[in-house]
Short mmCIF file of C-alpha atoms in Angstrom, two decimals:
data_model
loop_
_atom_site.label_atom_id
_atom_site.label_comp_id
_atom_site.label_asym_id
_atom_site.label_seq_id
_atom_site.Cartn_x
_atom_site.Cartn_y
_atom_site.Cartn_z
CA ARG Q 72 -29.54 127.76 -62.19
CA LYS Q 73 -26.57 128.69 -64.33
CA ARG Q 74 -23.54 130.05 -62.55
CA PRO Q 75 -21.94 133.20 -63.93
CA PRO Q 76 -18.30 133.09 -65.08
CA ARG Q 77 -15.92 133.16 -62.11
CA HIS Q 78 -13.25 135.85 -61.91
CA ARG Q 79 -10.00 135.09 -60.12
CA ARG Q 80 -8.39 138.04 -58.42
CA GLY Q 81 -5.90 138.84 -55.71
CA LEU Q 82 -2.74 137.60 -57.45
CA GLY Q 83 -1.98 140.69 -59.50
CA PHE Q 84 -3.92 139.51 -62.54
CA SER Q 85 -7.41 138.40 -63.45
CA PHE Q 86 -9.08 136.30 -66.06
CA VAL Q 87 -12.52 134.85 -66.65
CA GLN Q 88 -12.81 131.13 -66.11
CA LEU Q 89 -15.48 129.97 -68.49
CA LYS Q 90 -17.79 127.04 -67.90
CA THR Q 91 -15.96 123.83 -68.83
CA LEU Q 92 -17.04 122.61 -72.23
CA PRO Q 93 -17.19 118.94 -73.25
CA THR Q 94 -14.39 117.61 -75.40
CA LEU Q 95 -15.64 117.65 -78.97
CA VAL Q 96 -12.79 115.81 -80.70
CA ASN Q 97 -14.15 113.33 -83.22
CA PRO Q 98 -12.11 110.15 -82.64
CA GLU Q 99 -12.70 109.13 -86.25
CA GLU Q 100 -11.32 112.37 -87.67
CA ASP Q 101 -7.72 112.35 -88.88
CA PRO Q 102 -5.75 114.54 -86.43
CA TRP Q 103 -4.02 116.14 -89.41
CA THR Q 104 -7.43 117.37 -90.50
CA THR Q 105 -8.32 118.51 -86.98
CA LEU Q 106 -5.11 120.40 -86.16
CA PRO Q 107 -5.06 122.77 -89.19
CA ARG Q 108 -8.68 123.57 -88.41
CA TRP Q 109 -7.74 124.43 -84.84
CA PHE Q 110 -4.64 126.39 -85.85
CA PRO Q 111 -5.36 128.24 -89.10
CA GLU Q 112 -2.59 130.75 -88.21
CA ILE Q 113 0.13 128.11 -88.71
CA ALA Q 114 1.72 128.22 -92.17
CA LYS Q 115 0.80 125.33 -94.46
CA GLU Q 116 4.43 124.39 -95.01
CA ALA Q 117 4.89 123.75 -91.26
CA TRP Q 118 2.44 120.87 -91.09
CA GLU Q 119 4.69 118.43 -92.94
CA GLY Q 120 7.44 119.01 -90.40
CA LEU Q 121 5.03 118.71 -87.48
CA ALA Q 122 3.72 115.40 -88.82
CA ALA Q 123 7.27 114.11 -89.28
CA TYR Q 124 8.15 115.14 -85.74
CA THR Q 125 5.24 113.25 -84.18
CA GLU Q 126 6.28 110.08 -86.01
CA LEU Q 127 9.86 110.47 -84.79
CA LEU Q 128 8.56 111.09 -81.27
CA ARG Q 129 6.58 107.84 -81.44
CA GLU Q 130 9.62 106.00 -82.74
CA TRP Q 131 11.81 107.21 -79.90
CA ASN Q 132 9.07 106.80 -77.30
CA ALA Q 133 9.04 103.07 -78.02
CA LYS Q 134 12.69 103.02 -76.88
CA ILE Q 135 12.70 105.48 -73.98
CA ASN Q 136 9.93 107.18 -72.04
CA LEU Q 137 9.59 110.69 -73.50
CA VAL Q 138 5.82 111.00 -73.07
CA SER Q 139 3.39 108.71 -71.27
CA ARG Q 140 2.96 105.44 -73.17
CA LYS Q 141 -0.79 105.70 -72.72
CA ASP Q 142 -0.67 108.88 -74.84
CA THR Q 143 1.16 107.27 -77.78
CA ASP Q 144 -1.93 107.14 -79.96
CA ARG Q 145 -2.94 110.68 -78.97
CA ILE Q 146 0.33 112.59 -79.32
CA GLU Q 147 -1.16 115.01 -81.84
CA ILE Q 148 -4.07 116.02 -79.62
CA LYS Q 149 -2.64 115.44 -76.14
CA HIS Q 150 0.82 116.96 -76.60
CA LEU Q 151 1.23 118.70 -79.96
CA ALA Q 152 -1.94 120.80 -79.73
CA HIS Q 153 -1.04 121.71 -76.13
CA CYS Q 154 2.28 123.16 -77.34
CA LEU Q 155 0.94 124.77 -80.51
CA ILE Q 156 -1.53 126.87 -78.50
CA ALA Q 157 1.34 129.35 -78.08
CA THR Q 158 1.11 130.22 -81.78
CA LYS Q 159 -2.20 131.96 -81.06
CA PHE Q 160 -0.45 134.49 -78.80
CA LEU Q 161 3.26 134.53 -79.65
CA ARG Q 162 4.53 136.96 -82.30
CA LEU Q 163 8.29 136.86 -82.85
CA MET Q 164 10.58 139.20 -84.74
CA PRO Q 165 13.31 137.55 -86.87
CA LYS Q 166 16.27 136.16 -84.89
CA ALA Q 167 14.33 135.94 -81.64
CA SER Q 168 16.04 133.60 -79.16
CA LEU Q 169 14.16 131.07 -77.06
CA LEU Q 170 15.33 128.54 -74.48
CA ASP Q 171 13.24 125.42 -73.81
CA VAL Q 172 14.15 124.20 -70.31
CA GLY Q 173 13.55 120.53 -69.49
CA THR Q 174 12.65 119.85 -73.10
CA GLY Q 175 12.19 116.10 -72.56
CA GLY Q 176 11.12 114.82 -75.97
CA GLY Q 177 11.43 118.24 -77.57
CA LEU Q 178 8.18 119.71 -76.27
CA PRO Q 179 7.41 122.54 -76.78
CA GLY Q 180 10.71 123.53 -78.44
CA ILE Q 181 10.66 121.42 -81.60
CA PRO Q 182 7.06 122.16 -82.67
CA LEU Q 183 7.60 125.87 -82.10
CA ALA Q 184 10.91 125.83 -83.95
CA ILE Q 185 9.06 124.35 -86.93
CA CYS Q 186 6.40 127.06 -86.72
CA TYR Q 187 8.90 129.92 -86.22
CA PRO Q 188 11.76 129.14 -88.62
CA ALA Q 189 13.21 132.68 -88.35
CA ALA Q 190 13.69 132.31 -84.58
CA ASN Q 191 16.54 130.51 -82.82
CA PHE Q 192 15.74 127.81 -80.27
CA THR Q 193 17.98 126.20 -77.65
CA LEU Q 194 16.68 122.98 -76.11
CA ILE Q 195 18.21 121.87 -72.81
CA ASP Q 196 17.71 118.83 -70.59
CA SER Q 197 19.87 117.18 -67.94
CA ILE Q 198 18.97 113.61 -68.91
CA ALA Q 199 21.43 112.20 -71.46
CA LYS Q 200 19.14 109.68 -73.16
CA LYS Q 201 16.51 112.35 -73.79
CA ILE Q 202 19.12 114.63 -75.33
CA VAL Q 203 20.27 111.79 -77.62
CA ALA Q 204 16.67 111.40 -78.81
CA VAL Q 205 16.16 115.14 -79.30
CA GLU Q 206 19.44 115.54 -81.18
CA ASP Q 207 18.45 112.71 -83.51
CA MET Q 208 15.00 114.16 -84.16
CA VAL Q 209 16.38 117.66 -84.80
CA ALA Q 210 18.95 116.27 -87.24
CA ARG Q 211 16.44 114.12 -89.13
CA LEU Q 212 14.01 117.02 -89.34
CA GLY Q 213 16.77 119.27 -90.69
CA LEU Q 214 16.07 122.03 -88.16
CA LYS Q 215 18.92 124.51 -88.60
CA ASN Q 216 17.41 126.93 -86.06
CA VAL Q 217 17.72 124.50 -83.12
CA THR Q 218 20.65 123.91 -80.76
CA VAL Q 219 20.51 121.01 -78.30
CA ILE Q 220 22.39 121.05 -74.98
CA ARG Q 221 22.73 118.51 -72.21
CA GLY Q 222 22.76 120.31 -68.87
CA ARG Q 223 20.78 122.56 -66.58
CA ALA Q 224 19.55 126.08 -67.26
CA GLU Q 225 21.16 127.44 -64.11
CA GLU Q 226 24.55 126.14 -65.32
CA LEU Q 227 24.52 128.10 -68.58
CA PRO Q 228 27.13 130.88 -68.87
CA ALA Q 229 26.15 134.02 -66.96
CA LYS Q 230 26.28 136.15 -70.12
CA ARG Q 231 23.96 133.83 -72.05
CA SER Q 232 20.48 135.35 -72.32
CA PHE Q 233 17.28 134.78 -74.29
CA ASP Q 234 14.16 136.69 -75.30
CA PHE Q 235 11.89 133.94 -73.97
CA ILE Q 236 12.33 130.95 -71.73
CA LEU Q 237 9.85 128.13 -72.17
CA GLY Q 238 8.83 125.43 -69.73
CA ARG Q 239 6.12 122.80 -69.85
CA ALA Q 240 5.19 121.29 -66.48
CA VAL Q 241 8.86 121.08 -65.48
CA THR Q 242 8.68 121.90 -61.77
CA ASP Q 243 7.14 124.27 -59.26
CA LEU Q 244 6.73 127.75 -60.72
CA SER Q 245 8.87 129.42 -58.08
CA VAL Q 246 11.70 126.92 -58.61
CA PHE Q 247 11.57 127.39 -62.37
CA TYR Q 248 11.60 131.16 -61.98
CA ARG Q 249 14.66 130.95 -59.77
CA TRP Q 250 16.48 128.81 -62.35
CA VAL Q 251 15.92 131.13 -65.28
CA ARG Q 252 15.25 134.70 -64.08
CA ASN Q 253 18.81 135.85 -64.85
CA LYS Q 254 18.79 134.31 -68.33
CA ILE Q 255 16.18 136.60 -69.86
CA ARG Q 256 17.05 139.58 -72.03
CA LYS Q 257 14.83 142.58 -71.33
CA GLY Q 258 12.86 143.95 -74.25
CA SER Q 259 9.46 144.41 -75.84
CA HIS Q 260 10.13 143.88 -79.54
CA HIS Q 261 8.02 140.74 -79.54
CA ALA Q 262 4.47 140.04 -78.39
CA PRO Q 263 4.12 139.41 -75.55
CA ALA Q 264 7.15 141.20 -74.05
CA ASN Q 265 10.28 139.18 -73.27
CA GLY Q 266 9.94 136.82 -70.35
CA ILE Q 267 8.86 133.33 -69.31
CA LEU Q 268 6.15 131.31 -71.04
CA TYR Q 269 5.14 128.40 -68.82
CA TRP Q 270 2.61 125.66 -69.57
CA LYS Q 271 0.94 124.79 -66.27
CA GLY Q 272 -1.89 122.43 -65.33
CA GLY Q 273 -4.24 122.45 -62.36
CA ASP Q 274 -4.75 125.04 -59.67
CA TYR Q 275 -1.42 126.81 -59.25
CA SER Q 276 -2.69 129.80 -57.24
CA LYS Q 277 -1.02 128.55 -54.05
CA GLU Q 278 2.33 128.40 -55.85
CA LEU Q 279 1.94 132.03 -56.82
CA GLU Q 280 0.82 133.09 -53.36
CA THR Q 281 3.76 131.47 -51.57
CA SER Q 282 6.30 132.65 -54.14
CA ARG Q 283 4.84 136.15 -54.53
CA LEU Q 284 5.27 135.84 -58.30
CA ARG Q 285 2.92 137.97 -60.39
CA PRO Q 286 2.16 136.86 -63.95
CA ALA Q 287 1.75 139.54 -66.58
CA GLN Q 288 -0.88 137.39 -68.28
CA VAL Q 289 -2.56 134.00 -67.99
CA TRP Q 290 -4.28 132.30 -70.92
CA ASP Q 291 -6.95 129.71 -70.11
CA LEU Q 292 -6.26 127.14 -72.85
CA ALA Q 293 -9.72 125.56 -72.71
CA GLU Q 294 -11.22 128.95 -73.50
CA HIS Q 295 -9.14 129.31 -76.64
CA LEU Q 296 -9.38 125.68 -77.78
CA PRO Q 297 -12.49 124.10 -76.19
CA GLU Q 298 -12.43 121.00 -78.40
CA ALA Q 299 -9.01 119.81 -77.27
CA GLY Q 300 -9.73 118.72 -73.70
CA LEU Q 301 -7.47 121.36 -72.14
CA GLU Q 302 -9.57 122.08 -69.06
CA GLU Q 303 -7.54 123.48 -66.14
CA LYS Q 304 -4.50 123.99 -68.35
CA TYR Q 305 -2.92 127.42 -68.69
CA LEU Q 306 -0.14 129.30 -70.43
CA VAL Q 307 1.42 131.73 -67.97
CA HIS Q 308 3.53 134.72 -68.99
CA PHE Q 309 5.98 136.36 -66.60
CA LYS Q 310 7.39 139.64 -67.89
CA ILE Q 311 10.97 140.43 -66.94
#
C-alpha cells in the first residue's frame, strides 16, 4: 500500500516530503548537457564560466583537499548542481551583497557569483591554503564581483553587513546562526527576503528544536531536482 506524502510540522514551518525518487542521471550523458537541462533559468553565457570553474576546482583539488577525492569525477553533479539549486529560488536586485561563510573551494559562492554578475560576493574561510586556491580561481575566472577574505565571519567589522549569508554544511545550524546573525542587513528587496541561506543534509529537526530557530522556508532539493540524487538535502532560509 502506498504511503501518502508526510508533512513535517511543529517547528514553525511545514513542507511536504515526497516519496524518494530513484536517481535518473545517465552516466553516459555529458554533464554539460545535463546541467543546462536541469537549470534552464541560468543564462547561456554563464555556462562557460561554470565549466571553467569546475576544471580549476579539479586542478586545485589534486593539490589540496577542497572536495572529497572520491567526488572528483562527479563535481558537476555532486557539488555544482547542489549549489546551483539556489538559482531556482533566489532573485537578486543589482548590487545585492552576499557573504559565503566557510567557502572551502568556493562553493557555493563562485558558482553563484558567475550566475549573478550584478551582485557582489564576499567569500571567507579561516584556512589559508583554501583561500590561496579560491583567490587563484577567482583571478583566473576574471570575477570582478568577488572579494576573498581569510578569516572568520564573527571577526568581520561590526558595521559590515550583507543582504544574504550563505553556508553549505559548515557547522551546526545554531552555531552558524550565532556567527552571522548580526551581519545581515534587514530588507525585502530581493526574493526571498534578506537572511541566511543554508545548504543542509540529513535530518536537522533536532538542531532546530534545541536551538529554537524557526526557518522562514525550507526547500526539499530532491523535490525540485529528482534526477540529481539530492535525497535528504535541503536549502533552509532564515529571515532576519
